[in-house]
Amino acid sequence: MRKGDQLVLAEWDRATRSIWDGLHIIKSVIEAGATIRVLDRSYIDLDTPMGKGFMALFSAMAEDERERILKRTNEGRRQAKARGVKMGRRPKLKAVQLAEIRERLANGESQVKLAESYGVHRSTIARSQA
C-alpha cells in the first residue's frame, strides 16, 4: 500500500482471525499512510484513537468467534468418528486392486501403464508399493 490508498473491506472480521492479525493490519496500513474503509462498519475510522480501538475490539471478537467455531467443529468430528464415520478422501483404489497392482509391478509392468489401466495418476501407483 502507498500513501493515500484505501483498503476497502466488506467485513473486518473476514480480514482478520485474531487480535494480533488485526493489529498488524492496522499498523501496516497506518505506516503506509493509507486508510481502511469497512463497508459493514462505516463508523470505523483509523484517523481517530477510538476508531483504532474499535478495530482492535472487532479483531478480538473475530478471534473469539473463530475459537468457538473450531471447538464446535472438532466436537462434531469427534462425535462423527465415535459413530464410525470415516474422515478424509475415499481411496482411489480398493484393497483388491492394490494387491493386483503390487503383483503386476512385481512382474515388471510399468507404473505409467498401470496408472493408465486403473485410471489414476502414476504417483498413486507409486504409493501403492508401500
mmCIF file of C-alpha atoms in Angstrom:
data_model
loop_
_atom_site.group_PDB
_atom_site.id
_atom_site.type_symbol
_atom_site.label_atom_id
_atom_site.label_comp_id
_atom_site.label_asym_id
_atom_site.label_seq_id
_atom_site.Cartn_x
_atom_site.Cartn_y
_atom_site.Cartn_z
ATOM 1 C CA MET A 1 0.000 0.000 0.000
ATOM 2 C CA ARG A 2 1.038 3.567 -0.622
ATOM 3 C CA LYS A 3 0.191 6.926 0.881
ATOM 4 C CA GLY A 4 -3.395 7.884 0.059
ATOM 5 C CA ASP A 5 -4.520 4.302 -0.743
ATOM 6 C CA GLN A 6 -7.659 2.951 0.838
ATOM 7 C CA LEU A 7 -8.113 -0.680 1.859
ATOM 8 C CA VAL A 8 -11.816 -1.451 1.389
ATOM 9 C CA LEU A 9 -13.208 -4.476 3.223
ATOM 10 C CA ALA A 10 -16.739 -5.845 3.207
ATOM 11 C CA GLU A 11 -16.372 -7.071 6.799
ATOM 12 C CA TRP A 12 -13.496 -6.519 9.224
ATOM 13 C CA ASP A 13 -13.733 -9.990 10.775
ATOM 14 C CA ARG A 14 -13.148 -11.535 7.328
ATOM 15 C CA ALA A 15 -9.781 -9.789 7.083
ATOM 16 C CA THR A 16 -8.527 -10.946 10.457
ATOM 17 C CA ARG A 17 -8.942 -14.009 12.642
ATOM 18 C CA SER A 18 -7.025 -12.821 15.681
ATOM 19 C CA ILE A 19 -6.332 -9.628 17.569
ATOM 20 C CA TRP A 20 -2.652 -9.825 16.584
ATOM 21 C CA ASP A 21 -3.532 -10.125 12.890
ATOM 22 C CA GLY A 22 -5.853 -7.148 13.221
ATOM 23 C CA LEU A 23 -3.253 -5.026 14.968
ATOM 24 C CA HIS A 24 -0.666 -5.968 12.349
ATOM 25 C CA ILE A 25 -3.011 -4.926 9.523
ATOM 26 C CA ILE A 26 -3.860 -1.643 11.273
ATOM 27 C CA LYS A 27 -0.174 -0.902 11.899
ATOM 28 C CA SER A 28 0.818 -1.708 8.301
ATOM 29 C CA VAL A 29 -1.913 0.490 6.850
ATOM 30 C CA ILE A 30 -1.073 3.412 9.145
ATOM 31 C CA GLU A 31 2.664 3.127 8.409
ATOM 32 C CA ALA A 32 1.922 3.179 4.671
ATOM 33 C CA GLY A 33 -0.101 6.377 5.083
ATOM 34 C CA ALA A 34 -3.244 4.640 3.855
ATOM 35 C CA THR A 35 -6.695 4.187 5.362
ATOM 36 C CA ILE A 36 -9.157 1.367 5.884
ATOM 37 C CA ARG A 37 -12.830 1.502 4.989
ATOM 38 C CA VAL A 38 -15.037 -1.285 6.349
ATOM 39 C CA LEU A 39 -18.331 -1.416 4.490
ATOM 40 C CA ASP A 40 -20.390 -3.041 7.254
ATOM 41 C CA ARG A 41 -18.917 -0.758 9.951
ATOM 42 C CA SER A 42 -18.860 2.739 8.485
ATOM 43 C CA TYR A 43 -18.060 4.290 11.892
ATOM 44 C CA ILE A 44 -14.596 2.682 11.968
ATOM 45 C CA ASP A 45 -12.065 5.393 11.207
ATOM 46 C CA LEU A 46 -8.313 4.870 11.511
ATOM 47 C CA ASP A 47 -7.779 8.590 11.869
ATOM 48 C CA THR A 48 -9.109 8.523 15.439
ATOM 49 C CA PRO A 49 -7.914 6.630 18.516
ATOM 50 C CA MET A 50 -11.497 5.420 19.054
ATOM 51 C CA GLY A 51 -11.635 4.020 15.502
ATOM 52 C CA LYS A 52 -8.372 2.145 16.035
ATOM 53 C CA GLY A 53 -9.767 0.819 19.312
ATOM 54 C CA PHE A 54 -12.952 -0.394 17.601
ATOM 55 C CA MET A 55 -10.869 -2.243 15.019
ATOM 56 C CA ALA A 56 -8.822 -3.917 17.749
ATOM 57 C CA LEU A 57 -12.027 -4.841 19.605
ATOM 58 C CA PHE A 58 -13.571 -6.352 16.482
ATOM 59 C CA SER A 59 -10.358 -8.310 15.901
ATOM 60 C CA ALA A 60 -10.623 -9.759 19.409
ATOM 61 C CA MET A 61 -14.271 -10.656 18.781
ATOM 62 C CA ALA A 62 -13.333 -12.350 15.485
ATOM 63 C CA GLU A 63 -10.675 -14.374 17.306
ATOM 64 C CA ASP A 64 -13.213 -15.454 19.936
ATOM 65 C CA GLU A 65 -15.702 -16.483 17.232
ATOM 66 C CA ARG A 66 -13.013 -18.455 15.396
ATOM 67 C CA GLU A 67 -12.140 -20.354 18.579
ATOM 68 C CA ARG A 68 -15.814 -21.188 19.152
ATOM 69 C CA ILE A 69 -16.190 -22.375 15.553
ATOM 70 C CA LEU A 70 -13.115 -24.600 15.900
ATOM 71 C CA LYS A 71 -14.410 -26.018 19.172
ATOM 72 C CA ARG A 72 -17.792 -26.881 17.630
ATOM 73 C CA THR A 73 -16.166 -28.317 14.507
ATOM 74 C CA ASN A 74 -13.771 -30.505 16.499
ATOM 75 C CA GLU A 75 -16.595 -31.713 18.732
ATOM 76 C CA GLY A 76 -18.641 -32.608 15.656
ATOM 77 C CA ARG A 77 -15.695 -34.507 14.194
ATOM 78 C CA ARG A 78 -15.174 -36.371 17.447
ATOM 79 C CA GLN A 79 -18.843 -37.382 17.575
ATOM 80 C CA ALA A 80 -18.811 -38.470 13.932
ATOM 81 C CA LYS A 81 -15.725 -40.623 14.482
ATOM 82 C CA ALA A 82 -17.373 -42.191 17.531
ATOM 83 C CA ARG A 83 -20.306 -43.139 15.266
ATOM 84 C CA GLY A 84 -17.851 -44.773 12.863
ATOM 85 C CA VAL A 85 -17.838 -42.111 10.160
ATOM 86 C CA LYS A 86 -14.631 -42.274 8.142
ATOM 87 C CA MET A 87 -12.961 -38.922 7.567
ATOM 88 C CA GLY A 88 -10.992 -37.796 4.556
ATOM 89 C CA ARG A 89 -10.959 -38.727 0.915
ATOM 90 C CA ARG A 90 -12.128 -42.075 -0.271
ATOM 91 C CA PRO A 91 -9.269 -44.248 -1.503
ATOM 92 C CA LYS A 92 -8.837 -44.235 -5.284
ATOM 93 C CA LEU A 93 -8.166 -47.968 -5.292
ATOM 94 C CA LYS A 94 -9.725 -50.866 -3.421
ATOM 95 C CA ALA A 95 -7.639 -53.388 -1.479
ATOM 96 C CA VAL A 96 -8.109 -55.969 -4.239
ATOM 97 C CA GLN A 97 -6.844 -53.508 -6.845
ATOM 98 C CA LEU A 98 -3.826 -52.639 -4.697
ATOM 99 C CA ALA A 99 -2.953 -56.327 -4.429
ATOM 100 C CA GLU A 100 -3.270 -56.691 -8.217
ATOM 101 C CA ILE A 101 -1.080 -53.650 -8.784
ATOM 102 C CA ARG A 102 1.636 -54.934 -6.459
ATOM 103 C CA GLU A 103 1.613 -58.284 -8.224
ATOM 104 C CA ARG A 104 1.763 -56.675 -11.680
ATOM 105 C CA LEU A 105 4.613 -54.392 -10.564
ATOM 106 C CA ALA A 106 6.486 -57.422 -9.258
ATOM 107 C CA ASN A 107 6.015 -58.973 -12.715
ATOM 108 C CA GLY A 108 7.699 -55.967 -14.317
ATOM 109 C CA GLU A 109 4.811 -53.823 -15.580
ATOM 110 C CA SER A 110 5.485 -50.095 -15.620
ATOM 111 C CA GLN A 111 3.854 -47.641 -13.260
ATOM 112 C CA VAL A 112 2.726 -45.499 -16.189
ATOM 113 C CA LYS A 113 0.952 -48.411 -17.871
ATOM 114 C CA LEU A 114 -0.714 -49.442 -14.612
ATOM 115 C CA ALA A 115 -1.815 -45.865 -13.949
ATOM 116 C CA GLU A 116 -3.496 -45.733 -17.355
ATOM 117 C CA SER A 117 -5.050 -49.152 -16.764
ATOM 118 C CA TYR A 118 -6.618 -48.130 -13.429
ATOM 119 C CA GLY A 119 -7.385 -44.532 -14.371
ATOM 120 C CA VAL A 120 -5.202 -42.979 -11.682
ATOM 121 C CA HIS A 121 -2.052 -40.864 -11.584
ATOM 122 C CA ARG A 122 1.332 -42.553 -11.644
ATOM 123 C CA SER A 123 2.064 -41.292 -8.122
ATOM 124 C CA THR A 124 -0.962 -43.258 -6.847
ATOM 125 C CA ILE A 125 0.618 -46.393 -8.269
ATOM 126 C CA ALA A 126 3.987 -45.465 -6.749
ATOM 127 C CA ARG A 127 2.396 -45.055 -3.283
ATOM 128 C CA SER A 128 0.674 -48.436 -3.607
ATOM 129 C CA GLN A 129 4.031 -50.182 -3.236
ATOM 130 C CA ALA A 130 4.353 -49.171 0.418
#
